CSV table of C-alpha atoms and ligand atoms in Angstrom, one decimal:
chain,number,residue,atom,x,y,z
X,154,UNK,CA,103.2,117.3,136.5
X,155,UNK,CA,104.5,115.5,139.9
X,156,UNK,CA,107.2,117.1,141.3
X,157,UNK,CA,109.6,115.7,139.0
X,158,UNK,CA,109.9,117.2,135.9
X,159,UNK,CA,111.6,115.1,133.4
X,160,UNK,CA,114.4,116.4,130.8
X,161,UNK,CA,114.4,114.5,127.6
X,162,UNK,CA,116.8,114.7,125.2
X,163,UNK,CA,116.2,114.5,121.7
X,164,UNK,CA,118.5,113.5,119.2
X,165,UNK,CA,117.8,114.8,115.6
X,166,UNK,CA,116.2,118.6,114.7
X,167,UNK,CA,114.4,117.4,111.7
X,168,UNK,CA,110.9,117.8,111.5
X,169,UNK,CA,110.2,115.2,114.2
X,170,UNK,CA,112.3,115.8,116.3
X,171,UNK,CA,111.0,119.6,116.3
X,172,UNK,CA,107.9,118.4,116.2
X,173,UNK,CA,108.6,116.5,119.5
X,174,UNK,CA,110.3,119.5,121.2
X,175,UNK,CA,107.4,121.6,120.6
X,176,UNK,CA,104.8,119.0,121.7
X,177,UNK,CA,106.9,117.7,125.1
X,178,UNK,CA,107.3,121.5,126.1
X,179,UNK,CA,103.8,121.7,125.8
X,180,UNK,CA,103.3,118.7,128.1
X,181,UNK,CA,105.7,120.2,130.8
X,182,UNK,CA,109.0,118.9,130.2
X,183,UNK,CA,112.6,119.7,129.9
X,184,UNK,CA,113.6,119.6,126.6
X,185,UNK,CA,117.0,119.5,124.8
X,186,UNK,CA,117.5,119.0,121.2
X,187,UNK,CA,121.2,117.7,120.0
X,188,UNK,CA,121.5,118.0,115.9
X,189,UNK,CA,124.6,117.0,113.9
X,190,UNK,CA,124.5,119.8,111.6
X,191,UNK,CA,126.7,123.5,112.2
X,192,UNK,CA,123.5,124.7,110.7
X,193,UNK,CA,120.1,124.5,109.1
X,194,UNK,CA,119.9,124.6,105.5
X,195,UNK,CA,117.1,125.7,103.0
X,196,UNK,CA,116.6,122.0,101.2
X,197,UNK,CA,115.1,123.1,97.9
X,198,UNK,CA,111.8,120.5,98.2
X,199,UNK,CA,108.2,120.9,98.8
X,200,UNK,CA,106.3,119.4,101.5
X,201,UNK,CA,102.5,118.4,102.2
X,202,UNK,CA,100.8,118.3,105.2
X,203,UNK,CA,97.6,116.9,105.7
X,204,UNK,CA,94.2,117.4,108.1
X,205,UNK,CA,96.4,114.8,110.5
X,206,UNK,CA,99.2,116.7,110.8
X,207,UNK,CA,98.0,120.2,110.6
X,208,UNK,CA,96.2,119.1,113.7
X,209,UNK,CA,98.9,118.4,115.9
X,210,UNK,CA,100.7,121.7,114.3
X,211,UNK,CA,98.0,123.3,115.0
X,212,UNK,CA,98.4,123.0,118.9
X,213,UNK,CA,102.2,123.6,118.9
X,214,UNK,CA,101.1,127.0,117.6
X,215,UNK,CA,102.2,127.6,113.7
X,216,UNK,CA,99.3,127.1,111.9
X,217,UNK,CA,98.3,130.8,111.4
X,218,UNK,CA,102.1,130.5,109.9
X,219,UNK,CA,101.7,127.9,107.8
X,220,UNK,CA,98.2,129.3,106.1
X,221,UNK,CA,99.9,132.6,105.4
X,222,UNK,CA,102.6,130.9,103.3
X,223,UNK,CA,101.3,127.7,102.0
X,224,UNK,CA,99.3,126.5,99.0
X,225,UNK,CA,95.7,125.4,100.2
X,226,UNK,CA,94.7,122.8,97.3
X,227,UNK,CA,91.0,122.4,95.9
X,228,UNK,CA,91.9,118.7,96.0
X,229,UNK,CA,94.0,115.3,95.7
X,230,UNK,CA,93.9,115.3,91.9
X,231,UNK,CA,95.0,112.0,90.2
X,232,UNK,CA,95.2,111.9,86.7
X,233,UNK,CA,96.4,109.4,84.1
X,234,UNK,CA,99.9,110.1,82.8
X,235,UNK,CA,98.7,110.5,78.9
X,236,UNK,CA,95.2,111.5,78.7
X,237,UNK,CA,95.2,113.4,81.8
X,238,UNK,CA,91.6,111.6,82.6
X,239,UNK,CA,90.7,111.6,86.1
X,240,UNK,CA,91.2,108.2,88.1
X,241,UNK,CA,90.5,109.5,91.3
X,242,UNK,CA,89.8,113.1,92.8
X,243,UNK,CA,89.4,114.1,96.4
X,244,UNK,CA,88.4,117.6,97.2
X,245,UNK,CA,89.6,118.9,100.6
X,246,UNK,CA,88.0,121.7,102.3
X,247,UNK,CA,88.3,121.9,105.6
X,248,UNK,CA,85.2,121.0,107.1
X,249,UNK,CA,86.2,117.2,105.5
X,250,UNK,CA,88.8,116.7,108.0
X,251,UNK,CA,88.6,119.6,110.7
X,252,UNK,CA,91.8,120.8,109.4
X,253,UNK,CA,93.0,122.3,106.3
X,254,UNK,CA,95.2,120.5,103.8
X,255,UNK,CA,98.7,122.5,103.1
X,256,UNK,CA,101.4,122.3,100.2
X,257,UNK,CA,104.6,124.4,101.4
X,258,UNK,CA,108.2,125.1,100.8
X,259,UNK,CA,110.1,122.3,103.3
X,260,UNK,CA,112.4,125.0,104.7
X,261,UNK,CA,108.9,127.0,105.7
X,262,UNK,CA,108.1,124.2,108.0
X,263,UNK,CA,111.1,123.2,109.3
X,264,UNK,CA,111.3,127.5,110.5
X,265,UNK,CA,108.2,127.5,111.7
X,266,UNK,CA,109.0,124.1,113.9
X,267,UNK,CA,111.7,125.9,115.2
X,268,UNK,CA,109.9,129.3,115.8
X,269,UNK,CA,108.3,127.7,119.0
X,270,UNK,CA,111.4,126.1,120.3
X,271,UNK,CA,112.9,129.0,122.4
X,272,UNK,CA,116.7,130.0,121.9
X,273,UNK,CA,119.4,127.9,123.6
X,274,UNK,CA,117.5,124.7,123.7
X,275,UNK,CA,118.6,123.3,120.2
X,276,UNK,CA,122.4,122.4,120.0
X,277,UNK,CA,124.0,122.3,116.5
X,278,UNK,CA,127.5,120.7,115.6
X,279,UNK,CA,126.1,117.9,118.1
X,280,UNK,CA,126.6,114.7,115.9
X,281,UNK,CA,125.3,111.4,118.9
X,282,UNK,CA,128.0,108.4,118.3
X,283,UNK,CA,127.0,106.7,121.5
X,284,UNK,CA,124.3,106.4,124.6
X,285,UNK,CA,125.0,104.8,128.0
X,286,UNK,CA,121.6,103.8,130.1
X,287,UNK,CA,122.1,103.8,133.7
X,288,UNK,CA,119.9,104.2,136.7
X,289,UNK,CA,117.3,106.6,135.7
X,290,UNK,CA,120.1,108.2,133.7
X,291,UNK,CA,121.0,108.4,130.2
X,292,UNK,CA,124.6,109.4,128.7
X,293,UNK,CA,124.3,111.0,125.4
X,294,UNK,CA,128.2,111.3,123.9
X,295,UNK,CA,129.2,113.4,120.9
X,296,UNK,CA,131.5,113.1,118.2
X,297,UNK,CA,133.5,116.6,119.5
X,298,UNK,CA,134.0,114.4,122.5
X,299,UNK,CA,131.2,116.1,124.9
X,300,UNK,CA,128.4,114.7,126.9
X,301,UNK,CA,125.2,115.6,128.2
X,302,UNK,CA,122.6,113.8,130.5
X,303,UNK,CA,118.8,113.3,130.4
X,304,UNK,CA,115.9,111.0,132.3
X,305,UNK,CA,115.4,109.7,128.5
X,306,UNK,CA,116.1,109.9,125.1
X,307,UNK,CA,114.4,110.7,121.8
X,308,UNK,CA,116.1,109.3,118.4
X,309,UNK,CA,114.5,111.4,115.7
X,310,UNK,CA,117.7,111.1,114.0
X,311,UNK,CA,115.9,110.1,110.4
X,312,UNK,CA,116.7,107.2,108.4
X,313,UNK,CA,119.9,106.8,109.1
X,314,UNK,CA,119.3,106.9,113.0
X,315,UNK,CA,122.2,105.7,115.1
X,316,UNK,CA,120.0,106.0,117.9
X,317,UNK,CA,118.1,103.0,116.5
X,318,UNK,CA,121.3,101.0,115.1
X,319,UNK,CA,122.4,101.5,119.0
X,320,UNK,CA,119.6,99.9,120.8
X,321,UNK,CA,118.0,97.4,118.0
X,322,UNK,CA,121.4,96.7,116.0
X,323,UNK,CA,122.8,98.1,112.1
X,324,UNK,CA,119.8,97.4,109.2
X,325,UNK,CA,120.3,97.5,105.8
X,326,UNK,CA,118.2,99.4,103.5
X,327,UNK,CA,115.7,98.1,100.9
X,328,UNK,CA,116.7,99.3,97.2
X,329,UNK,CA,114.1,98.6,94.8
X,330,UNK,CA,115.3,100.2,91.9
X,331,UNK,CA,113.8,103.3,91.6
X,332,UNK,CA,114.9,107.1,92.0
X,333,UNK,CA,112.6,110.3,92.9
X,334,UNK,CA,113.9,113.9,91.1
X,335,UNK,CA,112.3,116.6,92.8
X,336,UNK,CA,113.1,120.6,92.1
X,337,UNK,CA,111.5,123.9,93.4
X,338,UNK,CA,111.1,126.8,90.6
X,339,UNK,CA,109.8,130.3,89.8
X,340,UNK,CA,106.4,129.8,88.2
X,341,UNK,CA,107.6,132.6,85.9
X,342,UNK,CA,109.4,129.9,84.3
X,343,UNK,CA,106.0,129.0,83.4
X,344,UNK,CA,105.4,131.4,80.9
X,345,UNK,CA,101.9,132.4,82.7
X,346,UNK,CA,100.3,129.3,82.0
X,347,UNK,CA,98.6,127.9,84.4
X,348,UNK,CA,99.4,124.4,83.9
X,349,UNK,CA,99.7,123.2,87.8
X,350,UNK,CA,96.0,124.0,88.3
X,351,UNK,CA,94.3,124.4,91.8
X,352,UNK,CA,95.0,120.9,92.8
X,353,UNK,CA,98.3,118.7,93.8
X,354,UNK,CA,98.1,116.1,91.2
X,355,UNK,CA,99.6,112.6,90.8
X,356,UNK,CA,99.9,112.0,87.0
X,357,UNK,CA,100.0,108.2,87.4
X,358,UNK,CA,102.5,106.2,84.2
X,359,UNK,CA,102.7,102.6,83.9
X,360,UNK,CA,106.0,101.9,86.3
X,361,UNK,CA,106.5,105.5,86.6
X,362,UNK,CA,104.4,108.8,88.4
X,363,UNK,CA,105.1,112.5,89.1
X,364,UNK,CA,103.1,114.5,91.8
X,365,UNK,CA,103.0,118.6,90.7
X,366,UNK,CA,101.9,121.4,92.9
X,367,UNK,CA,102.3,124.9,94.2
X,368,UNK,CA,104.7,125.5,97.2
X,369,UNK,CA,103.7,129.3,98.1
X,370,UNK,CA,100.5,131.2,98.9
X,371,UNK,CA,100.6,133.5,95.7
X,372,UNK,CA,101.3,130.1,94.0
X,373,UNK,CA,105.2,131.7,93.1
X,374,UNK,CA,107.3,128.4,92.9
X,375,UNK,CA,106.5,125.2,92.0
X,376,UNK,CA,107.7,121.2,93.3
X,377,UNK,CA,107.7,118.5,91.4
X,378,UNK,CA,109.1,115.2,92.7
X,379,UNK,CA,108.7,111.6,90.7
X,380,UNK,CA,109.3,108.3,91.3
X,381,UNK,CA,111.3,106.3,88.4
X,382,UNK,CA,112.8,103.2,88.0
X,383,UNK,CA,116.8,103.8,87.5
X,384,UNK,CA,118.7,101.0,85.5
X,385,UNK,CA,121.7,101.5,86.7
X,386,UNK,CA,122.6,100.4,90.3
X,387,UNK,CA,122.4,104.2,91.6
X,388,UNK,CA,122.6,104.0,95.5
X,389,UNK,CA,123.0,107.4,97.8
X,390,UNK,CA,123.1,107.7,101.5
X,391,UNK,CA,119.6,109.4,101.0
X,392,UNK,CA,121.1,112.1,99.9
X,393,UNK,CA,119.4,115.7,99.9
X,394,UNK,CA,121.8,117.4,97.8
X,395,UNK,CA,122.5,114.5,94.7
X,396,UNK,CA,122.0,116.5,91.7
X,397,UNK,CA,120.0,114.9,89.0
X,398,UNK,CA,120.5,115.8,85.4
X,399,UNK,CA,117.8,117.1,84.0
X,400,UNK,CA,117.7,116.0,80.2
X,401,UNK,CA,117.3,112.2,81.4
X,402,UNK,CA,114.1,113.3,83.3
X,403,UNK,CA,112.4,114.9,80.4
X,404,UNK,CA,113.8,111.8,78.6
X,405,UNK,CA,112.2,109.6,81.4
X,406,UNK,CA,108.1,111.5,81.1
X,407,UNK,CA,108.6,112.0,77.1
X,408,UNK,CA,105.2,109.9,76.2
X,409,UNK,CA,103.3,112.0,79.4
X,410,UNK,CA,100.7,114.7,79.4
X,411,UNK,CA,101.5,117.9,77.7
X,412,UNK,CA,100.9,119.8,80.8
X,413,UNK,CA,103.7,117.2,82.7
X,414,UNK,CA,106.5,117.8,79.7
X,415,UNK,CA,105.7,122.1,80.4
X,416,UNK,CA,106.4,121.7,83.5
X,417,UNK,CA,109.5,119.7,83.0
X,418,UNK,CA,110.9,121.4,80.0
X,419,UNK,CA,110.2,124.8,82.6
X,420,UNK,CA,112.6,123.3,85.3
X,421,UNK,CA,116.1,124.4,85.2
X,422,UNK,CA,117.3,121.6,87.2
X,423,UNK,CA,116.4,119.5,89.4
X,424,UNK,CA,118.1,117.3,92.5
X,425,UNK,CA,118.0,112.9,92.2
X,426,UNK,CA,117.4,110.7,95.2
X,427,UNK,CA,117.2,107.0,95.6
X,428,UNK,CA,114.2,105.8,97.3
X,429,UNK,CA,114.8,103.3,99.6
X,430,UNK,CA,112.7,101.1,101.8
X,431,UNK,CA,113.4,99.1,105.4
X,432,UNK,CA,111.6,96.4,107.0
X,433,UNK,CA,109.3,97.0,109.7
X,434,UNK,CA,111.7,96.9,113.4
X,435,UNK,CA,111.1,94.6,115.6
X,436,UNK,CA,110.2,97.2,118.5
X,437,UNK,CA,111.2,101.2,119.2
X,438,UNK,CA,112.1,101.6,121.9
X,439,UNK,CA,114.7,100.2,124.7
X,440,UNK,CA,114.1,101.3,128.4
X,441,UNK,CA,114.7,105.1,128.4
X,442,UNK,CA,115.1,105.5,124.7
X,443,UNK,CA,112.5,105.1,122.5
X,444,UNK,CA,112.6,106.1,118.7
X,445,UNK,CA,110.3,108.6,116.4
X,446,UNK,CA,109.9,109.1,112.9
X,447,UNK,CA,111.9,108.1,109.7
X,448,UNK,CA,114.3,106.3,112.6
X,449,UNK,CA,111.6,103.3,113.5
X,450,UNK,CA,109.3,103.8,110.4
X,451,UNK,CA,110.8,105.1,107.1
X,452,UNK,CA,108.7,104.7,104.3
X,453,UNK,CA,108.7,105.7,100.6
X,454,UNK,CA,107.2,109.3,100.0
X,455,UNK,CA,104.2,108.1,98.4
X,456,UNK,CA,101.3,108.8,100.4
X,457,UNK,CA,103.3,112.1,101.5
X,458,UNK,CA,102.8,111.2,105.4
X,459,UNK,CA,106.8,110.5,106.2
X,460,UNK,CA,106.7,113.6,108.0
X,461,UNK,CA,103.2,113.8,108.7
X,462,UNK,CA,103.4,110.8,110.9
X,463,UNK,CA,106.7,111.7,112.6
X,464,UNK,CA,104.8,114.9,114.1
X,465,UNK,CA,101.7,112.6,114.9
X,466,UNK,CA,103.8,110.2,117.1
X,467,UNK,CA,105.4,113.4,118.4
X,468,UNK,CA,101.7,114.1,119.7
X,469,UNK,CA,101.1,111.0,121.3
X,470,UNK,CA,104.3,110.9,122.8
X,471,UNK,CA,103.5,113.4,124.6
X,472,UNK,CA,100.5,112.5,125.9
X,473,UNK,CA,101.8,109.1,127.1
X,474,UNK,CA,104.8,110.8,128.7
X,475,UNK,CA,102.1,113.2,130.3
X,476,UNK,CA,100.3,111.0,131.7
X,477,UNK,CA,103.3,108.9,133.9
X,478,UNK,CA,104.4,112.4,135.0
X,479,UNK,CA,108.1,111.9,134.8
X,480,UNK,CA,107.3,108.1,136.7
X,481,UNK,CA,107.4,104.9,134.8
X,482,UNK,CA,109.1,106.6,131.3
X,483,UNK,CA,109.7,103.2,130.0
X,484,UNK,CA,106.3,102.2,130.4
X,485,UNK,CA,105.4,105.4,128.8
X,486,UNK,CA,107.6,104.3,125.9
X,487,UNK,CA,105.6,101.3,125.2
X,488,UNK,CA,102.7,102.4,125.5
X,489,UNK,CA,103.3,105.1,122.6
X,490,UNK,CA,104.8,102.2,120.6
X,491,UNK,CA,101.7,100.0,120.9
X,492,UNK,CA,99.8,103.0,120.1
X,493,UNK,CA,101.9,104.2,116.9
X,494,UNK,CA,102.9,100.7,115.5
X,495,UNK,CA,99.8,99.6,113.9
X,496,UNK,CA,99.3,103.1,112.4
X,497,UNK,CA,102.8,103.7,111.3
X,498,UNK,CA,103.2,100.2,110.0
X,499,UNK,CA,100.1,100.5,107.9
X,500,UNK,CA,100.7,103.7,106.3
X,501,UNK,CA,104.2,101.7,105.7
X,502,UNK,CA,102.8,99.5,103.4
X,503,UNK,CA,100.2,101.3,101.4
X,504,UNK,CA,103.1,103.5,100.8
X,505,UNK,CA,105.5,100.7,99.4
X,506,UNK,CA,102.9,99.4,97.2
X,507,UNK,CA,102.1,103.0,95.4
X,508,UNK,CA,98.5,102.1,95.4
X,509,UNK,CA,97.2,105.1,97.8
X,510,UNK,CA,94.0,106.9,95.2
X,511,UNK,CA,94.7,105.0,92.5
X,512,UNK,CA,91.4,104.8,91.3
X,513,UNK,CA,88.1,103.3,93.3
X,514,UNK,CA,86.8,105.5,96.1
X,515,UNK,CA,88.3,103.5,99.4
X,516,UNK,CA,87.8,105.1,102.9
X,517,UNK,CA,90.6,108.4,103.4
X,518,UNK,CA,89.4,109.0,106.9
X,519,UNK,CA,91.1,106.7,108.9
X,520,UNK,CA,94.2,108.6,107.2
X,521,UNK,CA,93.1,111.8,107.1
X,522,UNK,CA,90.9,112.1,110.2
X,523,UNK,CA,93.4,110.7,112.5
X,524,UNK,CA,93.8,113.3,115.5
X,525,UNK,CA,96.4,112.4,117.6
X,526,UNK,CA,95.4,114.5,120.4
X,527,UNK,CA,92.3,113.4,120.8
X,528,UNK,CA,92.2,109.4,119.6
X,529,UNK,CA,91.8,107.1,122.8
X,530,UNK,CA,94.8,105.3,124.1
X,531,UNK,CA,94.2,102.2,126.0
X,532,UNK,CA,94.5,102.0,129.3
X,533,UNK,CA,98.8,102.1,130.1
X,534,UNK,CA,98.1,98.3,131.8
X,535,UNK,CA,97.4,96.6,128.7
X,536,UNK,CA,100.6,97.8,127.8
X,537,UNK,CA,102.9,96.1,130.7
X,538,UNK,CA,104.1,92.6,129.2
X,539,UNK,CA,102.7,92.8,125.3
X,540,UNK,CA,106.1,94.5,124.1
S,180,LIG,C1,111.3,113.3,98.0
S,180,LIG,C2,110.5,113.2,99.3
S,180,LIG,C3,109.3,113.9,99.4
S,180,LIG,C4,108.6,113.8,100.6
S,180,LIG,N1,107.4,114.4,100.8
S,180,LIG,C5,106.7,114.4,101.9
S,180,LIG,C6,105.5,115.0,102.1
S,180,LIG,O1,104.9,115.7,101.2
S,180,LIG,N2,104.8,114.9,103.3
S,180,LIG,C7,105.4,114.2,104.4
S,180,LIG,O2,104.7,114.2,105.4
S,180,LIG,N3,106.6,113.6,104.2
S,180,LIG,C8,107.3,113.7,103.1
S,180,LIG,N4,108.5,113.1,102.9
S,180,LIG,C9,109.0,112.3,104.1
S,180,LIG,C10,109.7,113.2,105.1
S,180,LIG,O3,110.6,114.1,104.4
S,180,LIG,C11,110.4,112.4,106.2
S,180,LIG,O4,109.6,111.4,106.6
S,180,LIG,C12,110.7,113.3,107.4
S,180,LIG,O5,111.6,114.3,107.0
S,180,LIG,C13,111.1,112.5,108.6
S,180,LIG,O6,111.4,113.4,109.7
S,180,LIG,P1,112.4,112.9,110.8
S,180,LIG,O7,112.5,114.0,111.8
S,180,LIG,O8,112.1,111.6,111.3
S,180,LIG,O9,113.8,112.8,110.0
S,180,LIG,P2,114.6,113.9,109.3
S,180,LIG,O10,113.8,115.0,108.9
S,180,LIG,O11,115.5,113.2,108.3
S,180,LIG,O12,115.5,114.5,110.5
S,180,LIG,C14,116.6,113.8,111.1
S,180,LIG,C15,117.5,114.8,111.7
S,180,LIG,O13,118.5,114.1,112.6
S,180,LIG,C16,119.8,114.6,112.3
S,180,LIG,N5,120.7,113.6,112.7
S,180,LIG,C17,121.0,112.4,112.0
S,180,LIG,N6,121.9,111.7,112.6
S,180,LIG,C18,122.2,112.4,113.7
S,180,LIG,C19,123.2,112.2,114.8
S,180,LIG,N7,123.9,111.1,114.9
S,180,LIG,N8,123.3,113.1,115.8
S,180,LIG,C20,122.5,114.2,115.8
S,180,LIG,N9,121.6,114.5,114.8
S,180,LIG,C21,121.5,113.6,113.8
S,180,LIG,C22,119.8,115.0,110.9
S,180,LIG,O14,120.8,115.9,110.5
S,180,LIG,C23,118.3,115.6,110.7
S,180,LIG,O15,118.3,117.0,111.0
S,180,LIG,C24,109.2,113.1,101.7
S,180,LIG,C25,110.4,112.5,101.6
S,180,LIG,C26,111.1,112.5,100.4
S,180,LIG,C27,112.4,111.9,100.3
């Protein structure tokens, strides 16, 4: 670093924004992270993470964690929703991708994000309601009335980001209809049958799919989570905690695979979300605040890389913010974007149109291989007027 040593401040302690804290630290910064929540709760959902994010967790430091507590599938498994043939199966060792392919509990990720941030930098009860750019200065304010200051800002404040509806205006979220139910349970439930297999598997219906795996090492609990259409208009604010009821999801996979209705007539209940989509934005970032994550690219948890890509940008983020050592931030910024937007806005799509492994045998490694350390960045000149 030059002599100045930048402080950023990030708004939003989800798994990007820890993501970001861990890989800016690394890069020599300040770091503050400002959360809205009194406190971090254990969100009962599962969570995979691929060779492309395991790589860039891998640097921050907790993938020996994540290994000891994690599922390692044999493979992506898809499977039709009746006979259970298989459309399409990827097997994932680690030599495939230089990285190994993990199923977890949520909550184990989101603790072992936060294991590398040291005490005292995270601030809870911190809920950002506005920003104020000045100078080389940003004002962050707080709804308890506070403020705090930083060179530049990070919005990793999710979906509903008011970092973004600050500096590229309100949107208005996509609903298309359809609803995911998700649960964590004992495996006891069960009954010792071993219906989950080695593999996550997609069981792919007609309008309708459910993707099945273990969440834990000694294969303990297991995660479902589906994606249905909902007749009635059922709208949440993305809500984690929406409970589902879960009679109408049996109801919902009656006609599926005997080894789907086990599973679902094992799970004691289960929590109801409504998927929702957004337009690509127009651009992330706005002199010395730039956006990450669900807040510039949300996307429907199809291809399971919501998350994965939020710690990927938090990689090359860092790099671009590296390189300017605490100079020309904003140039930094757009750099990153240029970098990220292609990628992000890609992974977007596929995503919306469910079609990720559905059959054929198309090229994983662009996905999969994807190291964000290590993938060239053009030169930060190209950069200057193309945003
Ligand atoms: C059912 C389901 C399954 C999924 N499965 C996968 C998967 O297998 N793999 C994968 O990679 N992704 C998956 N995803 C996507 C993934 O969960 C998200 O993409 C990811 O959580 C986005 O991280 P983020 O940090 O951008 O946002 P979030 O994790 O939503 O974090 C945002 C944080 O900002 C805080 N915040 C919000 N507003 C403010 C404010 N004004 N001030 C301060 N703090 C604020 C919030 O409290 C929160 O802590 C799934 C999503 C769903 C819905």
């Amino acid at each position: 670093m030059g002599q100045h040593k930048p402080t950023i401040a990030i708004v939003g302690a989800g798994m990007g924004g820890l993501a970001a804290a861990g890989t800016l630290r690394l890069a020599g910064m300040n770091v503050q992270v400002y959360e809205q929540a009194p406190q971090f709760e254990r969100i009962g959902a599962g969570i995979q993470m691929m060779p492309n994010s395991m790589k860039v967790l891998r640097r921050i430091g907790i993938e020996d964690r994540l290994r000891r507590v994690s599922f390692q599938p044999y493979s992506h498994l898809n499977r039709e929703w009746d006979t259970g043939t298989v459309i399409r199966e990827l097997p994932m060792p680690e030599s495939l991708f230089g990285a190994p392919y993990l199923c977890m509990h949520r909550a184990d990720l989101h603790e072992a994000l936060a294991s590398v941030v040291p005490e005292g930098i995270v601030h809870l009860n911190k809920k950002l309601v506005g920003l104020d750019q000045a100078g080389c200065q940003v004002t962050l304010a707080f709804a308890d009335g506070t403020r705090a200051q930083a060179d530049a800002v990070v919005g990793a404040d999710g979906v509903h980001s008011v970092v973004r509806d600050i500096i590229i205006g309100p949107d208005t979220p996509l609903h298309k209809g359809r609803i995911a139910y998700r649960a964590v349970f004992s495996s006891a439930l069960l009954k010792a049958t071993d219906v989950v297999g080695r593999s996550r598997t997609k069981w792919w219906g007609l309008d309708r799919h459910i993707v099945i795996y273990y969440t834990t090492a000694d294969r303990s609990q297991v995660y479902f989570v589906t994606s249905v259409p909902e007749p009635a208009e059922w709208l949440t604010r993305e809500s984690w905690s929406a409970k589902g009821d879960v009679q109408e999801l049996r109801k919902a996979y009656e006609g599926f695979h005997p080894e789907v209705r086990t599973v679902l007539d094992a799970c004691p209940d289960c929590h109801k979300w409504a998927i929702l989509e957004r337009e690509p934005l127009p651009r992330w970032s706005d002199g010395r605040v730039v956006l990450l994550g669900d807040a510039c690219h949300p996307m429907t948890p199809y291809m399971a890389q919501g998350a994965a890509t939020a710690i990927e940008d938090a990689a090359i983020l860092a790099r671009c913010l590296e390189e300017v050592k605490g100079e020309d931030i904003e140039g930094a910024f757009r750099r990153y974007e240029a970098h990220r937007k292609p990628r992000t806005s890609r992974i977007q799509a596929i995503s919306s149109a469910n079609t990720w492994m559905k059959g054929g045998d198309g090229d994983t490694s662009w996905l999969y291989g994807y190291d964000a350390w290590n993938v060239p960045l053009a030169p930060a000149e190209s950069y200057a007027e193309t945003l």
